């Protein structure tokens, strides 16, 4: 049984999504690897040692006391990624305590038809392409690390729910990416995917239909059938591949699947959180037929004020600029938070505009000032 404080915080988020007047605005943490920069550990120490990661994530909560969290130290499971041997998507740089992500291409453009015909066979071929020298020992290592990662993720969620009375945005099973994200990020790379939409559109559509049928729909049905009432929202997705699309392409290659996901979620009287990387302004009309209370959109680049005007029924999350958090003064950061809270009104959750990851994205004194202000500011 979750504490009274926990239930009150979840209700606060739900009330904001429903455009209900509340005494204060909930503050949602979108801090990811910046938490490591804010700790005593190096990237390598934190990302390869669960105990160190657990400590710094808990220290982060004690220091800033957000109402809810996206990440609890599970965003970059380096041991899991490395477990299969060479083929990692990460390039780790110990010198400057950072890493980059490599755009891996796991199939050529003829692979769409193969995927549509036999998705399981196609995925096996992709794995062989990515890990051509993998052995049975590599596979066993991968399985063990996957189990360990699941245990760590569960432990962190339980700790924050039971010890700190703080909810996560969604459950691990509630994060479901649309077909365009699979083919643009996992198999072809976003550049190749953007070309494929134009060169072989029917093959892309066939493959995406197959992916949605075989992977998305069962995952959606399973998640919606489970009890997700203890989370801020019931399900989650993130949009990035649409950055390469115009409106007509979005309507063809993205919207049919996202619409079914949203419609099914609302039919079950549940809530969805959508994180929109890049800009989504040209797509706002697609969301305007939905009623209040079901969808949260978190823009990375778009003005929250502009989105509020264009999508009056959609709860908007975000707004707090990493430029202000990283380069401004505490006074400037607090003033921006106040402007957002006062100007956005109901249907708004305060969070950051970016996935806060880099050292210069934020200064501790600025974040402390904002967190202390938001916690006490009554509206």
Short mmCIF file of C-alpha atoms in Angstrom, two decimals:
data_model
loop_
_atom_site.label_atom_id
_atom_site.label_comp_id
_atom_site.label_asym_id
_atom_site.label_seq_id
_atom_site.Cartn_x
_atom_site.Cartn_y
_atom_site.Cartn_z
CA UNK A 1 0.00 0.00 0.00
CA UNK A 2 1.50 3.33 -1.03
CA UNK A 3 1.62 6.18 1.45
CA UNK A 4 -0.89 9.00 1.68
CA UNK A 5 1.81 11.39 0.44
CA UNK A 6 2.43 9.21 -2.61
CA UNK A 7 -1.26 9.07 -3.48
CA UNK A 8 -1.62 12.83 -3.04
CA UNK A 9 1.28 13.49 -5.42
CA UNK A 10 -0.15 11.18 -8.09
CA UNK A 11 -3.51 12.93 -7.70
CA UNK A 12 -1.79 16.30 -8.07
CA UNK A 13 -0.36 15.22 -11.43
CA UNK A 14 -3.70 13.78 -12.52
CA UNK A 15 -5.53 16.96 -11.54
CA UNK A 16 -3.12 19.06 -13.59
CA UNK A 17 -3.69 16.79 -16.61
CA UNK A 18 -7.44 17.28 -16.18
CA UNK A 19 -7.08 21.09 -16.02
CA UNK A 20 -8.29 21.10 -12.43
CA UNK A 21 -7.24 24.04 -10.25
CA UNK A 22 -4.57 23.01 -7.72
CA UNK A 23 -2.76 24.79 -4.90
CA UNK A 24 0.62 24.28 -6.51
CA UNK A 25 2.24 22.97 -9.67
CA UNK A 26 3.99 19.57 -9.55
CA UNK A 27 7.68 19.59 -10.41
CA UNK A 28 8.81 16.71 -12.63
CA UNK A 29 12.47 15.73 -12.96
CA UNK A 30 13.76 15.22 -16.50
CA UNK A 31 17.34 14.88 -15.24
CA UNK A 32 19.33 12.00 -16.67
CA UNK A 33 23.14 11.78 -16.77
CA UNK A 34 23.48 15.30 -15.31
CA UNK A 35 22.84 13.59 -11.98
CA UNK A 36 26.26 11.95 -12.35
CA UNK A 37 27.95 15.31 -12.95
CA UNK A 38 26.24 16.50 -9.76
CA UNK A 39 27.70 13.59 -7.77
CA UNK A 40 31.11 12.48 -6.48
CA UNK A 41 31.36 9.72 -9.10
CA UNK A 42 32.75 9.63 -12.62
CA UNK A 43 30.61 8.47 -15.53
CA UNK A 44 32.36 5.11 -15.67
CA UNK A 45 32.00 4.54 -11.92
CA UNK A 46 28.29 5.34 -11.97
CA UNK A 47 27.29 3.67 -15.21
CA UNK A 48 29.05 0.38 -14.43
CA UNK A 49 28.30 0.10 -10.70
CA UNK A 50 24.69 -0.23 -9.56
CA UNK A 51 25.49 0.61 -5.94
CA UNK A 52 27.13 3.90 -6.91
CA UNK A 53 24.27 4.72 -9.26
CA UNK A 54 21.72 3.96 -6.56
CA UNK A 55 23.53 6.22 -4.11
CA UNK A 56 23.80 9.19 -6.44
CA UNK A 57 20.15 8.91 -7.57
CA UNK A 58 18.97 8.81 -3.95
CA UNK A 59 21.28 11.72 -3.08
CA UNK A 60 19.80 13.65 -5.99
CA UNK A 61 16.31 13.20 -4.58
CA UNK A 62 17.37 14.23 -1.07
CA UNK A 63 19.00 17.34 -2.49
CA UNK A 64 16.23 18.54 -4.82
CA UNK A 65 13.06 16.68 -3.76
CA UNK A 66 11.15 16.60 -7.06
CA UNK A 67 7.55 15.40 -7.09
CA UNK A 68 8.10 12.76 -9.78
CA UNK A 69 10.83 11.26 -11.93
CA UNK A 70 11.53 10.13 -15.47
CA UNK A 71 14.87 8.49 -14.77
CA UNK A 72 16.05 6.60 -11.70
CA UNK A 73 19.50 5.73 -13.04
CA UNK A 74 18.37 3.28 -15.71
CA UNK A 75 18.61 5.38 -18.88
CA UNK A 76 22.02 4.09 -20.03
CA UNK A 77 22.58 0.45 -18.95
CA UNK A 78 26.19 0.22 -20.09
CA UNK A 79 26.90 -3.29 -18.80
CA UNK A 80 23.84 -4.61 -20.62
CA UNK A 81 24.81 -2.85 -23.85
CA UNK A 82 28.40 -4.13 -23.63
CA UNK A 83 27.47 -7.69 -22.64
CA UNK A 84 27.22 -9.04 -26.19
CA UNK A 85 30.71 -7.92 -27.10
CA UNK A 86 31.78 -5.45 -29.84
CA UNK A 87 28.79 -3.73 -31.38
CA UNK A 88 27.91 -1.24 -28.64
CA UNK A 89 25.97 1.84 -29.68
CA UNK A 90 28.05 3.89 -27.22
CA UNK A 91 31.50 5.43 -27.64
CA UNK A 92 32.77 6.05 -24.11
CA UNK A 93 35.25 8.87 -23.45
CA UNK A 94 36.84 8.60 -20.01
CA UNK A 95 39.01 11.69 -20.60
CA UNK A 96 36.12 14.15 -20.65
CA UNK A 97 33.61 11.93 -18.80
CA UNK A 98 31.11 11.59 -21.63
CA UNK A 99 29.85 9.24 -24.31
CA UNK A 100 28.41 9.51 -27.78
CA UNK A 101 25.82 7.33 -29.50
CA UNK A 102 26.64 5.68 -32.82
CA UNK A 103 24.01 5.45 -35.56
CA UNK A 104 24.04 1.70 -36.26
CA UNK A 105 22.73 0.33 -39.57
CA UNK A 106 21.53 -3.25 -39.12
CA UNK A 107 19.77 -3.83 -42.45
CA UNK A 108 19.79 -2.39 -45.97
CA UNK A 109 16.74 -0.96 -47.71
CA UNK A 110 15.74 -4.39 -49.05
CA UNK A 111 15.24 -5.51 -45.45
CA UNK A 112 11.79 -3.95 -45.17
CA UNK A 113 10.24 -6.64 -47.36
CA UNK A 114 12.08 -9.36 -45.47
CA UNK A 115 10.80 -7.95 -42.19
CA UNK A 116 7.22 -7.78 -43.46
CA UNK A 117 7.41 -11.43 -44.55
CA UNK A 118 9.04 -12.84 -41.40
CA UNK A 119 9.83 -10.35 -38.60
CA UNK A 120 11.42 -12.92 -36.28
CA UNK A 121 13.81 -14.12 -38.95
CA UNK A 122 14.60 -10.53 -39.88
CA UNK A 123 15.41 -9.55 -36.28
CA UNK A 124 17.72 -12.56 -35.95
CA UNK A 125 19.54 -11.42 -39.08
CA UNK A 126 19.89 -7.91 -37.62
CA UNK A 127 21.44 -9.30 -34.44
CA UNK A 128 23.94 -11.29 -36.49
CA UNK A 129 24.79 -8.15 -38.43
CA UNK A 130 25.38 -6.15 -35.27
CA UNK A 131 27.24 -8.92 -33.43
CA UNK A 132 28.91 -11.02 -36.16
CA UNK A 133 31.35 -12.66 -33.74
CA UNK A 134 28.96 -13.28 -30.85
CA UNK A 135 29.39 -16.59 -29.03
CA UNK A 136 27.17 -18.63 -26.75
CA UNK A 137 29.05 -17.03 -23.85
CA UNK A 138 28.13 -13.56 -25.15
CA UNK A 139 24.47 -14.56 -25.32
CA UNK A 140 24.59 -15.91 -21.76
CA UNK A 141 26.26 -12.69 -20.58
CA UNK A 142 23.53 -10.70 -22.30
CA UNK A 143 20.76 -12.71 -20.66
CA UNK A 144 22.36 -12.33 -17.22
CA UNK A 145 22.83 -8.60 -17.62
CA UNK A 146 19.23 -8.23 -18.80
CA UNK A 147 18.06 -9.98 -15.63
CA UNK A 148 20.34 -7.79 -13.49
CA UNK A 149 19.07 -4.66 -15.22
CA UNK A 150 15.47 -5.67 -14.56
CA UNK A 151 16.24 -6.25 -10.89
CA UNK A 152 17.98 -2.88 -10.55
CA UNK A 153 15.15 -1.05 -12.32
CA UNK A 154 12.57 -2.69 -10.09
CA UNK A 155 14.56 -1.96 -6.97
CA UNK A 156 14.91 1.74 -7.80
CA UNK A 157 11.21 2.13 -8.60
CA UNK A 158 10.29 0.35 -5.36
CA UNK A 159 12.71 2.48 -3.32
CA UNK A 160 11.29 5.73 -4.67
CA UNK A 161 7.69 4.59 -4.27
CA UNK A 162 7.94 3.08 -0.80
CA UNK A 163 10.81 4.95 0.87
CA UNK A 164 10.53 8.39 -0.72
CA UNK A 165 6.82 8.36 -1.74
CA UNK A 166 7.68 9.54 -5.24
CA UNK A 167 6.08 8.18 -8.44
CA UNK A 168 7.66 7.52 -11.82
CA UNK A 169 6.07 8.84 -15.00
CA UNK A 170 5.33 5.35 -16.36
CA UNK A 171 6.13 1.69 -15.82
CA UNK A 172 8.91 -0.01 -17.79
CA UNK A 173 6.32 -2.00 -19.76
CA UNK A 174 4.41 1.20 -20.49
CA UNK A 175 7.09 2.68 -22.75
CA UNK A 176 6.08 1.70 -26.29
CA UNK A 177 7.81 3.18 -29.33
CA UNK A 178 6.07 3.44 -32.68
CA UNK A 179 7.29 1.55 -35.79
CA UNK A 180 9.01 4.58 -37.31
CA UNK A 181 11.20 4.82 -34.20
CA UNK A 182 12.22 1.18 -34.47
CA UNK A 183 13.27 1.45 -38.10
CA UNK A 184 14.87 4.88 -37.80
CA UNK A 185 16.82 4.32 -34.59
CA UNK A 186 17.42 0.57 -34.34
CA UNK A 187 17.74 -0.80 -37.86
CA UNK A 188 18.37 1.81 -40.56
CA UNK A 189 19.48 4.98 -38.79
CA UNK A 190 17.48 8.17 -39.05
CA UNK A 191 19.21 9.43 -42.22
CA UNK A 192 18.62 6.20 -44.13
CA UNK A 193 15.05 5.96 -42.86
CA UNK A 194 14.34 9.48 -44.12
CA UNK A 195 15.55 8.45 -47.56
CA UNK A 196 13.67 5.14 -47.49
CA UNK A 197 10.33 6.90 -46.89
CA UNK A 198 10.84 8.68 -50.17
CA UNK A 199 12.48 5.89 -52.21
CA UNK A 200 10.48 2.81 -51.17
CA UNK A 201 7.41 4.06 -49.30
CA UNK A 202 5.27 0.94 -49.81
CA UNK A 203 7.98 -1.37 -48.47
CA UNK A 204 8.38 0.86 -45.41
CA UNK A 205 4.62 0.83 -44.83
CA UNK A 206 4.40 -2.98 -45.10
CA UNK A 207 7.21 -3.42 -42.59
CA UNK A 208 5.71 -0.88 -40.20
CA UNK A 209 2.30 -2.54 -40.37
CA UNK A 210 3.96 -5.83 -39.49
CA UNK A 211 5.91 -4.29 -36.62
CA UNK A 212 2.81 -2.68 -35.14
CA UNK A 213 0.80 -5.89 -35.43
CA UNK A 214 3.45 -8.24 -34.01
CA UNK A 215 5.13 -6.04 -31.41
CA UNK A 216 3.18 -2.87 -30.58
CA UNK A 217 -0.37 -4.19 -30.32
CA UNK A 218 0.41 -7.06 -27.91
CA UNK A 219 2.53 -4.70 -25.76
CA UNK A 220 -0.24 -2.06 -25.71
CA UNK A 221 -2.89 -4.61 -24.80
CA UNK A 222 -0.76 -6.14 -22.04
CA UNK A 223 0.10 -2.76 -20.52
CA UNK A 224 -3.47 -1.45 -20.63
CA UNK A 225 -4.72 -4.62 -18.96
CA UNK A 226 -2.36 -4.11 -16.01
CA UNK A 227 -2.79 -1.86 -12.98
CA UNK A 228 -0.84 1.32 -13.74
CA UNK A 229 -2.75 3.59 -11.36
CA UNK A 230 0.30 4.16 -9.16
CA UNK A 231 2.19 5.90 -11.98
CA UNK A 232 1.84 9.48 -13.15
CA UNK A 233 0.62 8.20 -16.52
CA UNK A 234 -0.33 4.75 -17.79
CA UNK A 235 1.77 4.67 -20.93
CA UNK A 236 4.48 6.58 -22.74
CA UNK A 237 5.97 7.15 -26.15
CA UNK A 238 8.59 9.47 -27.62
CA UNK A 239 8.58 11.04 -31.08
CA UNK A 240 11.82 11.67 -32.99
CA UNK A 241 11.57 10.08 -36.46
CA UNK A 242 8.86 12.60 -37.34
CA UNK A 243 11.57 15.27 -37.41
CA UNK A 244 12.37 14.08 -40.96
CA UNK A 245 8.71 14.23 -42.09
CA UNK A 246 6.41 16.80 -43.58
CA UNK A 247 2.70 16.74 -42.67
CA UNK A 248 1.70 14.32 -45.45
CA UNK A 249 4.51 11.93 -44.57
CA UNK A 250 3.57 12.07 -40.89
CA UNK A 251 -0.01 11.25 -41.82
CA UNK A 252 1.16 8.20 -43.79
CA UNK A 253 4.14 6.85 -41.85
CA UNK A 254 3.49 7.84 -38.24
CA UNK A 255 -0.05 8.88 -37.41
CA UNK A 256 -1.98 5.64 -38.15
CA UNK A 257 -0.02 3.79 -35.46
CA UNK A 258 0.16 6.61 -32.94
CA UNK A 259 -3.56 7.31 -33.40
CA UNK A 260 -4.47 3.70 -32.66
CA UNK A 261 -2.23 3.77 -29.58
CA UNK A 262 -3.84 6.99 -28.31
CA UNK A 263 -7.40 5.90 -29.16
CA UNK A 264 -6.96 2.55 -27.43
CA UNK A 265 -5.51 4.25 -24.36
CA UNK A 266 -8.42 6.69 -24.10
CA UNK A 267 -10.92 3.86 -24.71
CA UNK A 268 -9.48 2.26 -21.56
CA UNK A 269 -9.83 5.58 -19.69
CA UNK A 270 -6.08 5.81 -19.23
CA UNK A 271 -3.45 8.52 -19.71
CA UNK A 272 -0.52 8.87 -22.10
CA UNK A 273 2.69 10.89 -21.84
CA UNK A 274 4.27 11.90 -25.17
CA UNK A 275 7.80 13.30 -25.28
CA UNK A 276 8.36 15.20 -28.53
CA UNK A 277 11.98 15.65 -29.57
CA UNK A 278 12.74 18.30 -32.18
CA UNK A 279 9.68 20.43 -33.07
CA UNK A 280 6.07 19.28 -33.43
CA UNK A 281 4.34 22.57 -34.28
CA UNK A 282 3.39 21.47 -37.80
CA UNK A 283 1.55 18.44 -36.39
CA UNK A 284 -0.59 20.02 -33.66
CA UNK A 285 -3.85 19.72 -35.65
CA UNK A 286 -3.69 15.93 -35.35
CA UNK A 287 -4.22 16.17 -31.57
CA UNK A 288 -7.02 18.69 -31.40
CA UNK A 289 -9.96 16.27 -31.43
CA UNK A 290 -8.96 14.64 -28.15
CA UNK A 291 -10.69 15.62 -24.88
CA UNK A 292 -8.92 17.04 -21.85
CA UNK A 293 -7.47 14.74 -19.25
CA UNK A 294 -5.83 12.01 -21.30
CA UNK A 295 -2.71 13.29 -23.06
CA UNK A 296 0.42 15.05 -21.82
CA UNK A 297 2.84 16.42 -24.42
CA UNK A 298 6.36 17.38 -23.38
CA UNK A 299 8.09 19.49 -26.06
CA UNK A 300 11.85 19.61 -26.41
CA UNK A 301 12.15 22.68 -28.65
CA UNK A 302 8.69 24.21 -28.97
CA UNK A 303 7.41 27.00 -26.75
CA UNK A 304 4.99 25.65 -24.17
CA UNK A 305 2.95 28.86 -24.53
CA UNK A 306 2.60 28.34 -28.29
CA UNK A 307 1.57 24.71 -27.86
CA UNK A 308 -1.01 25.71 -25.24
CA UNK A 309 -2.60 28.05 -27.80
CA UNK A 310 -2.56 25.47 -30.58
CA UNK A 311 -3.67 22.48 -28.46
CA UNK A 312 -6.00 23.82 -25.76
CA UNK A 313 -7.17 20.34 -24.66
CA UNK A 314 -3.67 18.89 -24.21
CA UNK A 315 -1.78 19.09 -20.92
CA UNK A 316 1.69 20.53 -21.57
CA UNK A 317 4.75 19.54 -19.54
CA UNK A 318 8.22 21.06 -19.56
CA UNK A 319 9.16 24.65 -20.27
CA UNK A 320 12.10 25.20 -17.91
CA UNK A 321 15.05 26.13 -20.11
CA UNK A 322 18.36 24.33 -19.69
CA UNK A 323 19.99 27.51 -21.02
CA UNK A 324 18.67 29.40 -18.00
CA UNK A 325 19.45 26.52 -15.63
CA UNK A 326 22.96 26.20 -17.04
CA UNK A 327 24.04 29.79 -17.67
CA UNK A 328 21.66 32.05 -15.72
CA UNK A 329 21.58 33.10 -12.09
CA UNK A 330 19.38 31.59 -9.36
CA UNK A 331 17.21 34.70 -9.52
CA UNK A 332 16.76 34.38 -13.28
CA UNK A 333 15.92 30.69 -12.95
CA UNK A 334 13.28 31.36 -10.30
CA UNK A 335 11.78 34.19 -12.35
CA UNK A 336 11.46 31.91 -15.37
CA UNK A 337 9.78 29.21 -13.28
CA UNK A 338 7.33 31.78 -11.91
CA UNK A 339 6.55 33.09 -15.40
CA UNK A 340 5.82 29.58 -16.61
CA UNK A 341 3.58 28.69 -13.67
CA UNK A 342 1.63 31.95 -13.74
CA UNK A 343 1.34 32.09 -17.52
CA UNK A 344 0.43 28.51 -18.33
CA UNK A 345 -2.33 27.98 -15.78
CA UNK A 346 -4.16 24.64 -15.36
CA UNK A 347 -3.13 21.85 -17.73
CA UNK A 348 0.57 22.46 -17.11
CA UNK A 349 3.30 20.45 -15.34
CA UNK A 350 6.64 22.13 -14.70
CA UNK A 351 9.63 20.19 -15.99
CA UNK A 352 12.71 20.87 -18.10
CA UNK A 353 12.71 21.43 -21.85
CA UNK A 354 15.46 18.88 -22.50
CA UNK A 355 16.57 15.52 -21.16
CA UNK A 356 19.13 17.12 -18.84
CA UNK A 357 22.31 15.20 -19.58
CA UNK A 358 25.38 17.39 -20.01
CA UNK A 359 27.47 19.13 -17.37
CA UNK A 360 26.68 22.62 -18.67
CA UNK A 361 22.92 21.98 -18.83
CA UNK A 362 22.46 23.05 -15.22
CA UNK A 363 24.12 24.55 -12.15
CA UNK A 364 23.38 23.16 -8.71
CA UNK A 365 22.60 26.55 -7.17
CA UNK A 366 20.07 27.31 -9.92
CA UNK A 367 18.27 24.00 -9.55
CA UNK A 368 18.15 24.30 -5.77
CA UNK A 369 16.63 27.76 -6.09
CA UNK A 370 13.96 26.57 -8.53
CA UNK A 371 13.06 23.44 -6.54
CA UNK A 372 12.74 25.39 -3.28
CA UNK A 373 10.60 28.03 -4.99
CA UNK A 374 8.23 25.61 -6.75
CA UNK A 375 7.69 23.57 -3.61
CA UNK A 376 6.50 26.62 -1.67
CA UNK A 377 4.80 28.67 -4.39
CA UNK A 378 1.00 28.56 -4.11
CA UNK A 379 -1.11 29.53 -7.10
#
